[in-house]
PDB file of C-alpha atoms and ligand atoms in Angstrom:
ATOM      1  CA  MET A   1       0.000   0.000   0.000  1.00 98.00           C
ATOM      2  CA  PHE A   2       1.236   3.474  -0.892  1.00 98.00           C
ATOM      3  CA  PHE A   3       0.407   6.295   1.520  1.00 98.00           C
ATOM      4  CA  ASP A   4       0.915   9.894   0.412  1.00 98.00           C
ATOM      5  CA  ILE A   5       0.312  12.309   3.281  1.00 98.00           C
ATOM      6  CA  LEU A   6      -0.379  15.982   2.515  1.00 98.00           C
ATOM      7  CA  THR A   7       0.185  18.232   5.516  1.00 98.00           C
ATOM      8  CA  LEU A   8       1.226  21.691   6.674  1.00 97.00           C
ATOM      9  CA  PHE A   9       3.272  20.118   9.471  1.00 97.00           C
ATOM     10  CA  PRO A  10       5.529  17.434   7.979  1.00 98.00           C
ATOM     11  CA  SER A  11       7.757  17.376  11.046  1.00 98.00           C
ATOM     12  CA  MET A  12       4.904  15.888  13.097  1.00 98.00           C
ATOM     13  CA  PHE A  13       5.561  12.650  11.237  1.00 97.00           C
ATOM     14  CA  THR A  14       9.230  12.346  12.172  1.00 94.00           C
ATOM     15  CA  GLY A  15       9.399   9.374  14.437  1.00 94.00           C
ATOM     16  CA  ALA A  16       5.746   8.433  14.052  1.00 94.00           C
ATOM     17  CA  PHE A  17       6.546   5.567  11.698  1.00 96.00           C
ATOM     18  CA  SER A  18      10.026   4.624  12.839  1.00 95.00           C
ATOM     19  CA  ASP A  19       9.217   1.955  15.397  1.00 90.00           C
ATOM     20  CA  SER A  20       7.727  -1.453  15.805  1.00 92.00           C
ATOM     21  CA  ILE A  21       5.111  -2.693  13.369  1.00 95.00           C
ATOM     22  CA  ILE A  22       5.107   0.236  10.909  1.00 97.00           C
ATOM     23  CA  LYS A  23       8.900   0.208  10.806  1.00 97.00           C
ATOM     24  CA  ARG A  24       8.877  -3.485   9.953  1.00 96.00           C
ATOM     25  CA  ALA A  25       6.212  -3.016   7.264  1.00 97.00           C
ATOM     26  CA  LEU A  26       8.339  -0.248   5.705  1.00 98.00           C
ATOM     27  CA  GLU A  27      11.477  -2.401   5.833  1.00 97.00           C
ATOM     28  CA  ARG A  28       9.656  -5.310   4.209  1.00 97.00           C
ATOM     29  CA  LYS A  29       8.341  -2.906   1.556  1.00 98.00           C
ATOM     30  CA  LEU A  30       4.754  -3.923   2.333  1.00 98.00           C
ATOM     31  CA  ILE A  31       3.940  -0.216   2.586  1.00 98.00           C
ATOM     32  CA  SER A  32       5.556   3.019   1.564  1.00 98.00           C
ATOM     33  CA  ILE A  33       4.885   6.405   3.166  1.00 98.00           C
ATOM     34  CA  ASP A  34       5.585   9.785   1.571  1.00 98.00           C
ATOM     35  CA  ILE A  35       5.059  13.074   3.359  1.00 98.00           C
ATOM     36  CA  HIS A  36       4.445  16.254   1.342  1.00 98.00           C
ATOM     37  CA  ASP A  37       4.300  19.829   2.579  1.00 98.00           C
ATOM     38  CA  ILE A  38       1.226  21.668   1.235  1.00 98.00           C
ATOM     39  CA  ARG A  39       3.125  24.944   1.687  1.00 98.00           C
ATOM     40  CA  ASP A  40       5.544  23.916  -1.078  1.00 98.00           C
ATOM     41  CA  TYR A  41       2.679  24.305  -3.549  1.00 98.00           C
ATOM     42  CA  SER A  42       1.748  27.872  -2.619  1.00 98.00           C
ATOM     43  CA  ASP A  43       1.772  30.219  -5.612  1.00 98.00           C
ATOM     44  CA  ASP A  44       2.583  33.060  -3.219  1.00 97.00           C
ATOM     45  CA  LEU A  45       6.310  32.949  -3.812  1.00 95.00           C
ATOM     46  CA  LYS A  46       7.095  35.667  -1.296  1.00 96.00           C
ATOM     47  CA  HIS A  47       5.324  34.502   1.849  1.00 97.00           C
ATOM     48  CA  LYS A  48       4.116  31.021   0.864  1.00 97.00           C
ATOM     49  CA  THR A  49       0.769  31.754   2.500  1.00 96.00           C
ATOM     50  CA  VAL A  50      -1.569  28.793   2.741  1.00 97.00           C
ATOM     51  CA  ASP A  51      -4.488  30.210   4.728  1.00 96.00           C
ATOM     52  CA  ASP A  52      -7.158  32.863   4.181  1.00 96.00           C
ATOM     53  CA  TYR A  53     -10.283  34.313   5.816  1.00 96.00           C
ATOM     54  CA  PRO A  54     -13.611  32.532   5.291  1.00 96.00           C
ATOM     55  CA  TYR A  55     -16.419  34.119   3.266  1.00 97.00           C
ATOM     56  CA  GLY A  56     -19.322  34.843   5.593  1.00 96.00           C
ATOM     57  CA  GLY A  57     -17.099  36.259   8.260  1.00 93.00           C
ATOM     58  CA  ASN A  58     -16.806  33.371  10.676  1.00 92.00           C
ATOM     59  CA  ALA A  59     -13.842  33.208  13.031  1.00 94.00           C
ATOM     60  CA  GLY A  60     -10.714  31.311  12.031  1.00 93.00           C
ATOM     61  CA  MET A  61      -8.893  30.636   8.802  1.00 95.00           C
ATOM     62  CA  LEU A  62      -9.249  28.144   5.952  1.00 96.00           C
ATOM     63  CA  ILE A  63      -6.597  26.473   3.872  1.00 96.00           C
ATOM     64  CA  ARG A  64      -6.520  28.232   0.482  1.00 97.00           C
ATOM     65  CA  PRO A  65      -7.768  26.110  -2.416  1.00 98.00           C
ATOM     66  CA  GLN A  66      -4.726  26.770  -4.623  1.00 98.00           C
ATOM     67  CA  PRO A  67      -1.909  25.075  -2.657  1.00 98.00           C
ATOM     68  CA  LEU A  68      -4.211  22.278  -1.566  1.00 98.00           C
ATOM     69  CA  ALA A  69      -5.402  21.469  -5.092  1.00 98.00           C
ATOM     70  CA  GLY A  70      -1.786  21.696  -6.295  1.00 98.00           C
ATOM     71  CA  ALA A  71      -0.625  19.203  -3.676  1.00 98.00           C
ATOM     72  CA  ILE A  72      -3.485  16.802  -4.440  1.00 98.00           C
ATOM     73  CA  LYS A  73      -3.002  16.958  -8.216  1.00 98.00           C
ATOM     74  CA  ASP A  74       0.716  16.262  -7.796  1.00 98.00           C
ATOM     75  CA  ALA A  75       0.057  13.291  -5.486  1.00 98.00           C
ATOM     76  CA  LYS A  76      -2.540  11.880  -7.910  1.00 98.00           C
ATOM     77  CA  GLU A  77      -0.045  12.185 -10.756  1.00 98.00           C
ATOM     78  CA  ARG A  78       2.719  10.438  -8.760  1.00 98.00           C
ATOM     79  CA  LEU A  79       0.429   7.528  -7.870  1.00 98.00           C
ATOM     80  CA  LYS A  80      -1.739   7.443 -10.997  1.00 98.00           C
ATOM     81  CA  GLU A  81      -0.910   3.831 -11.922  1.00 98.00           C
ATOM     82  CA  PHE A  82      -2.431   2.777  -8.554  1.00 98.00           C
ATOM     83  CA  LYS A  83      -5.658   4.803  -8.899  1.00 98.00           C
ATOM     84  CA  PRO A  84      -5.255   6.467  -5.481  1.00 98.00           C
ATOM     85  CA  LEU A  85      -8.205   7.287  -3.240  1.00 98.00           C
ATOM     86  CA  VAL A  86      -8.159  10.818  -1.810  1.00 99.00           C
ATOM     87  CA  ILE A  87      -9.223  10.845   1.846  1.00 98.00           C
ATOM     88  CA  TYR A  88      -9.799  14.048   3.810  1.00 98.00           C
ATOM     89  CA  LEU A  89      -9.545  13.598   7.599  1.00 98.00           C
ATOM     90  CA  SER A  90     -12.012  15.836   9.397  1.00 97.00           C
ATOM     91  CA  PRO A  91     -14.597  15.748  12.196  1.00 96.00           C
ATOM     92  CA  GLN A  92     -17.320  16.081   9.515  1.00 96.00           C
ATOM     93  CA  GLY A  93     -16.357  12.758   7.951  1.00 97.00           C
ATOM     94  CA  GLU A  94     -17.823   9.288   8.074  1.00 98.00           C
ATOM     95  CA  LEU A  95     -16.861   7.648  11.384  1.00 98.00           C
ATOM     96  CA  LEU A  96     -13.886   5.259  11.170  1.00 98.00           C
ATOM     97  CA  ASN A  97     -14.349   1.737  12.489  1.00 97.00           C
ATOM     98  CA  GLN A  98     -12.603  -1.594  11.965  1.00 96.00           C
ATOM     99  CA  GLN A  99     -14.945  -2.514   9.124  1.00 96.00           C
ATOM    100  CA  LEU A 100     -14.047   0.668   7.238  1.00 98.00           C
ATOM    101  CA  VAL A 101     -10.348   0.015   7.921  1.00 98.00           C
ATOM    102  CA  LYS A 102     -10.697  -3.488   6.443  1.00 97.00           C
ATOM    103  CA  SER A 103     -12.489  -2.180   3.358  1.00 98.00           C
ATOM    104  CA  LEU A 104      -9.587   0.196   2.641  1.00 98.00           C
ATOM    105  CA  LEU A 105      -7.237  -2.809   2.302  1.00 98.00           C
ATOM    106  CA  ASP A 106      -8.614  -3.166  -1.231  1.00 98.00           C
ATOM    107  CA  GLU A 107      -6.922   0.094  -2.249  1.00 98.00           C
ATOM    108  CA  LYS A 108      -3.392   0.209  -3.623  1.00 98.00           C
ATOM    109  CA  ALA A 109      -2.745   3.854  -2.743  1.00 99.00           C
ATOM    110  CA  LEU A 110      -4.240   6.420  -0.385  1.00 99.00           C
ATOM    111  CA  ILE A 111      -3.714  10.168  -0.414  1.00 99.00           C
ATOM    112  CA  LEU A 112      -4.354  11.391   3.129  1.00 99.00           C
ATOM    113  CA  LEU A 113      -5.214  15.052   3.383  1.00 98.00           C
ATOM    114  CA  CYS A 114      -4.597  16.610   6.804  1.00 98.00           C
ATOM    115  CA  GLY A 115      -6.780  19.623   7.568  1.00 90.00           C
ATOM    116  CA  ARG A 116      -5.795  22.544   9.785  1.00 85.00           C
ATOM    117  CA  TYR A 117      -7.402  25.800  10.887  1.00 83.00           C
ATOM    118  CA  LYS A 118     -11.183  25.745  10.280  1.00 90.00           C
ATOM    119  CA  GLY A 119     -10.957  23.336   7.392  1.00 93.00           C
ATOM    120  CA  ILE A 120     -10.686  23.473   3.628  1.00 96.00           C
ATOM    121  CA  ASP A 121     -12.604  25.193   0.838  1.00 97.00           C
ATOM    122  CA  GLN A 122     -15.681  23.113  -0.057  1.00 97.00           C
ATOM    123  CA  ARG A 123     -14.876  23.300  -3.780  1.00 98.00           C
ATOM    124  CA  VAL A 124     -11.626  21.409  -3.246  1.00 98.00           C
ATOM    125  CA  CYS A 125     -13.572  18.846  -1.259  1.00 97.00           C
ATOM    126  CA  ASP A 126     -16.209  18.473  -3.992  1.00 98.00           C
ATOM    127  CA  LYS A 127     -13.752  18.196  -6.855  1.00 98.00           C
ATOM    128  CA  TYR A 128     -10.821  16.242  -5.420  1.00 98.00           C
ATOM    129  CA  VAL A 129     -11.869  14.350  -2.283  1.00 98.00           C
ATOM    130  CA  ASP A 130     -13.242  10.813  -2.660  1.00 98.00           C
ATOM    131  CA  ARG A 131     -13.992  10.166   1.003  1.00 98.00           C
ATOM    132  CA  GLU A 132     -14.157  12.268   4.141  1.00 98.00           C
ATOM    133  CA  ILE A 133     -13.350  10.248   7.260  1.00 98.00           C
ATOM    134  CA  SER A 134     -13.367  11.107  10.982  1.00 98.00           C
ATOM    135  CA  ILE A 135     -11.468   9.076  13.566  1.00 98.00           C
ATOM    136  CA  GLY A 136     -13.917  10.069  16.307  1.00 98.00           C
ATOM    137  CA  ASP A 137     -16.393  12.628  17.581  1.00 98.00           C
ATOM    138  CA  TYR A 138     -13.930  15.138  18.986  1.00 97.00           C
ATOM    139  CA  VAL A 139     -11.939  17.987  17.490  1.00 96.00           C
ATOM    140  CA  LEU A 140      -8.178  17.868  17.125  1.00 97.00           C
ATOM    141  CA  SER A 141      -5.964  20.732  16.030  1.00 95.00           C
ATOM    142  CA  GLY A 142      -5.191  19.025  12.754  1.00 97.00           C
ATOM    143  CA  GLY A 143      -5.583  15.897  10.660  1.00 98.00           C
ATOM    144  CA  GLU A 144      -2.010  14.711  11.220  1.00 98.00           C
ATOM    145  CA  ILE A 145      -2.741  12.393  14.146  1.00 98.00           C
ATOM    146  CA  PRO A 146      -5.803  10.987  12.333  1.00 98.00           C
ATOM    147  CA  ALA A 147      -3.565  10.300   9.294  1.00 98.00           C
ATOM    148  CA  MET A 148      -1.179   8.372  11.564  1.00 98.00           C
ATOM    149  CA  VAL A 149      -4.155   6.463  12.954  1.00 98.00           C
ATOM    150  CA  MET A 150      -5.239   5.503   9.425  1.00 98.00           C
ATOM    151  CA  VAL A 151      -1.753   4.333   8.415  1.00 98.00           C
ATOM    152  CA  ASP A 152      -1.379   2.280  11.589  1.00 98.00           C
ATOM    153  CA  ALA A 153      -4.828   0.690  11.576  1.00 98.00           C
ATOM    154  CA  ILE A 154      -4.563  -0.286   7.883  1.00 98.00           C
ATOM    155  CA  THR A 155      -0.935  -1.414   7.909  1.00 98.00           C
ATOM    156  CA  ARG A 156      -1.334  -3.935  10.718  1.00 96.00           C
ATOM    157  CA  LEU A 157      -3.990  -5.751   8.657  1.00 97.00           C
ATOM    158  CA  ILE A 158      -1.810  -6.109   5.550  1.00 97.00           C
ATOM    159  CA  PRO A 159      -0.824  -9.779   5.149  1.00 95.00           C
ATOM    160  CA  GLY A 160       2.766 -10.351   6.274  1.00 95.00           C
ATOM    161  CA  VAL A 161       2.954  -7.312   8.555  1.00 95.00           C
ATOM    162  CA  LEU A 162       1.967  -8.967  11.837  1.00 93.00           C
ATOM    163  CA  GLY A 163       3.744 -12.137  12.876  1.00 85.00           C
ATOM    164  CA  ASN A 164       1.984 -14.953  14.727  1.00 76.00           C
ATOM    165  CA  ARG A 165       3.059 -13.393  18.022  1.00 74.00           C
ATOM    166  CA  ASP A 166       0.785 -10.404  17.517  1.00 78.00           C
ATOM    167  CA  SER A 167      -1.784 -11.528  14.981  1.00 83.00           C
ATOM    168  CA  ALA A 168      -4.990  -9.523  14.594  1.00 87.00           C
ATOM    169  CA  GLU A 169      -7.541 -12.295  15.020  1.00 84.00           C
ATOM    170  CA  ASN A 170      -7.946 -11.862  18.784  1.00 85.00           C
ATOM    171  CA  ASP A 171      -8.118  -8.070  18.592  1.00 91.00           C
ATOM    172  CA  SER A 172     -11.110  -6.180  19.837  1.00 90.00           C
ATOM    173  CA  HIS A 173     -13.407  -5.429  16.883  1.00 92.00           C
ATOM    174  CA  PHE A 174     -11.876  -8.202  14.732  1.00 88.00           C
ATOM    175  CA  ASN A 175     -15.081 -10.244  15.002  1.00 91.00           C
ATOM    176  CA  GLY A 176     -17.363  -7.426  16.137  1.00 94.00           C
ATOM    177  CA  LEU A 177     -16.773  -8.041  19.858  1.00 97.00           C
ATOM    178  CA  LEU A 178     -14.361  -6.561  22.399  1.00 97.00           C
ATOM    179  CA  SER A 179     -11.505  -8.887  23.287  1.00 96.00           C
ATOM    180  CA  CYS A 180     -11.651 -10.822  26.553  1.00 96.00           C
ATOM    181  CA  PRO A 181      -9.506 -10.106  29.651  1.00 97.00           C
ATOM    182  CA  GLN A 182      -5.894 -11.312  29.286  1.00 97.00           C
ATOM    183  CA  TYR A 183      -3.410 -12.583  31.854  1.00 98.00           C
ATOM    184  CA  THR A 184       0.303 -13.351  31.899  1.00 98.00           C
ATOM    185  CA  ARG A 185       2.667 -14.753  34.545  1.00 98.00           C
ATOM    186  CA  PRO A 186       2.812 -14.920  37.514  1.00 98.00           C
ATOM    187  CA  GLU A 187      -0.214 -17.053  38.296  1.00 98.00           C
ATOM    188  CA  VAL A 188      -0.751 -15.066  41.520  1.00 98.00           C
ATOM    189  CA  PHE A 189      -0.029 -11.321  41.480  1.00 98.00           C
ATOM    190  CA  GLU A 190      -0.629  -9.206  44.622  1.00 98.00           C
ATOM    191  CA  GLN A 191      -2.998 -11.878  45.976  1.00 98.00           C
ATOM    192  CA  MET A 192      -4.997 -11.994  42.714  1.00 98.00           C
ATOM    193  CA  SER A 193      -5.137 -15.302  40.859  1.00 98.00           C
ATOM    194  CA  VAL A 194      -5.481 -15.933  37.161  1.00 98.00           C
ATOM    195  CA  PRO A 195      -8.977 -17.359  36.417  1.00 98.00           C
ATOM    196  CA  GLU A 196      -8.743 -21.081  37.028  1.00 98.00           C
ATOM    197  CA  VAL A 197     -10.042 -22.162  33.631  1.00 98.00           C
ATOM    198  CA  LEU A 198      -7.031 -20.542  31.930  1.00 98.00           C
ATOM    199  CA  VAL A 199      -4.585 -22.835  33.775  1.00 97.00           C
ATOM    200  CA  SER A 200      -6.776 -25.928  33.372  1.00 97.00           C
ATOM    201  CA  GLY A 201      -5.221 -26.936  30.056  1.00 97.00           C
ATOM    202  CA  HIS A 202      -8.740 -27.678  28.766  1.00 98.00           C
ATOM    203  CA  HIS A 203      -8.650 -25.989  25.358  1.00 98.00           C
ATOM    204  CA  ALA A 204     -12.362 -26.149  24.503  1.00 98.00           C
ATOM    205  CA  LYS A 205     -13.338 -24.819  27.938  1.00 98.00           C
ATOM    206  CA  ILE A 206     -10.831 -21.973  27.610  1.00 98.00           C
ATOM    207  CA  LEU A 207     -12.265 -20.947  24.236  1.00 97.00           C
ATOM    208  CA  GLN A 208     -15.785 -21.063  25.624  1.00 98.00           C
ATOM    209  CA  TRP A 209     -14.800 -18.956  28.657  1.00 98.00           C
ATOM    210  CA  GLN A 210     -13.063 -16.399  26.445  1.00 97.00           C
ATOM    211  CA  LYS A 211     -16.099 -16.131  24.182  1.00 97.00           C
ATOM    212  CA  GLU A 212     -18.394 -15.620  27.174  1.00 98.00           C
ATOM    213  CA  GLN A 213     -16.105 -12.953  28.619  1.00 98.00           C
ATOM    214  CA  SER A 214     -15.950 -11.162  25.246  1.00 97.00           C
ATOM    215  CA  ILE A 215     -19.714 -11.132  25.026  1.00 97.00           C
ATOM    216  CA  GLU A 216     -20.126  -9.961  28.639  1.00 98.00           C
ATOM    217  CA  MET A 217     -17.614  -7.113  28.138  1.00 97.00           C
ATOM    218  CA  THR A 218     -19.236  -6.046  24.881  1.00 98.00           C
ATOM    219  CA  ARG A 219     -22.766  -6.101  26.336  1.00 98.00           C
ATOM    220  CA  LYS A 220     -21.750  -4.023  29.348  1.00 98.00           C
ATOM    221  CA  ARG A 221     -19.380  -1.534  27.753  1.00 98.00           C
ATOM    222  CA  ARG A 222     -20.586  -1.279  24.180  1.00 98.00           C
ATOM    223  CA  PRO A 223     -24.296  -2.066  23.891  1.00 98.00           C
ATOM    224  CA  ASP A 224     -24.150  -0.484  20.414  1.00 97.00           C
ATOM    225  CA  LEU A 225     -21.656  -3.117  19.210  1.00 97.00           C
ATOM    226  CA  TRP A 226     -23.602  -5.893  20.919  1.00 98.00           C
ATOM    227  CA  GLU A 227     -26.793  -4.938  19.083  1.00 97.00           C
ATOM    228  CA  LYS A 228     -24.948  -5.069  15.751  1.00 96.00           C
ATOM    229  CA  TYR A 229     -23.339  -8.406  16.641  1.00 96.00           C
ATOM    230  CA  LYS A 230     -26.711  -9.937  17.544  1.00 96.00           C
ATOM    231  CA  GLU A 231     -28.178  -8.811  14.235  1.00 96.00           C
ATOM    232  CA  ILE A 232     -25.362 -10.364  12.196  1.00 94.00           C
ATOM    233  CA  HIS A 233     -25.031 -13.596  14.198  1.00 93.00           C
ATOM    234  CA  GLU A 234     -28.741 -14.014  14.945  1.00 87.00           C
ATOM    235  CA  VAL A 235     -28.074 -14.515  18.664  1.00 82.00           C
TER     236      VAL A 235
HETATM  237  C1  4FM B 301     -10.532  20.135  12.866  1.00 68.16           C
HETATM  238  C2  4FM B 301      -9.916  19.292  10.716  1.00 68.16           C
HETATM  239  C3  4FM B 301     -11.461  20.974  12.280  1.00 68.16           C
HETATM  240  C4  4FM B 301     -10.837  20.132  10.109  1.00 68.16           C
HETATM  241  C5  4FM B 301      -9.751  19.313  12.085  1.00 68.16           C
HETATM  242  C6  4FM B 301     -11.610  20.962  10.892  1.00 68.16           C
HETATM  243  C7  4FM B 301     -10.266  14.938  12.863  1.00 68.16           C
HETATM  244  C8  4FM B 301     -11.061  13.967  13.481  1.00 68.16           C
HETATM  245  C9  4FM B 301      -9.939  16.293  13.332  1.00 68.16           C
HETATM  246  C10 4FM B 301      -8.810  18.393  12.741  1.00 68.16           C
HETATM  247  N1  4FM B 301      -9.836  14.405  11.725  1.00 68.16           N
HETATM  248  N2  4FM B 301     -11.053  12.906  12.710  1.00 68.16           N
HETATM  249  N3  4FM B 301     -11.741  14.040  14.618  1.00 68.16           N
HETATM  250  N4  4FM B 301      -9.170  17.032  12.475  1.00 68.16           N
HETATM  251  O1  4FM B 301     -10.339  16.689  14.406  1.00 68.16           O
HETATM  252  O2  4FM B 301     -10.308  13.173  11.638  1.00 68.16           O
HETATM  253 CL1  4FM B 301     -12.770  21.998  10.145  1.00 68.16          CL
END
């Protein structure tokens, strides 16, 4: 998967992808990440301005259409053989969940557009953006962290990225449920024992217990997910 990230703050990405799973995916060439500074496309050669006041007189600034469209057109040209999808990260977008993450695995290239200020000009959105996605119902100061979230959530599902040691199949949300409580050694920690079934060696019973715990956790903490799960699995 090719990720092209368009941002006004490229330095926020230094270090973000240089450890652990993303680092390994980059080394194995399962993904490639390119960061581009929207400011480089400004036609204002003197001050390289990228923002302007909104029509209608609201507070705050918008990113000017010109540098943004320039950056997007350039990214589309670079990746054209992969038919890249242009994604704008903003609180107005469709809410990200694991199902949406999975569906993006079908793409060969993503152009991730990081917003700043009060957003972008709607005409750029209409003409160049394929999907507007939000990572959650809260407002951040920019789309950079959401872009990192997208890269991370997608990359760990690409075949060959995760080893057996940290495979995705027991993750929360993998099967529509939260994952069950987990324990590691020692068997007794500060007077608290590991649930007995887990040390019983009885594989079928362990699986059954884990399933029950997953369901209990999901019902209590995320009734919304439980309702969806029941619908799909006809529980
Ligand atoms: C804030 C972008 C306001 C545009 C931001 C405007 C965000 C989110 C986010 C910063 N992005 N999910 N939540 N971006 O807050 O994706 Cl107008």
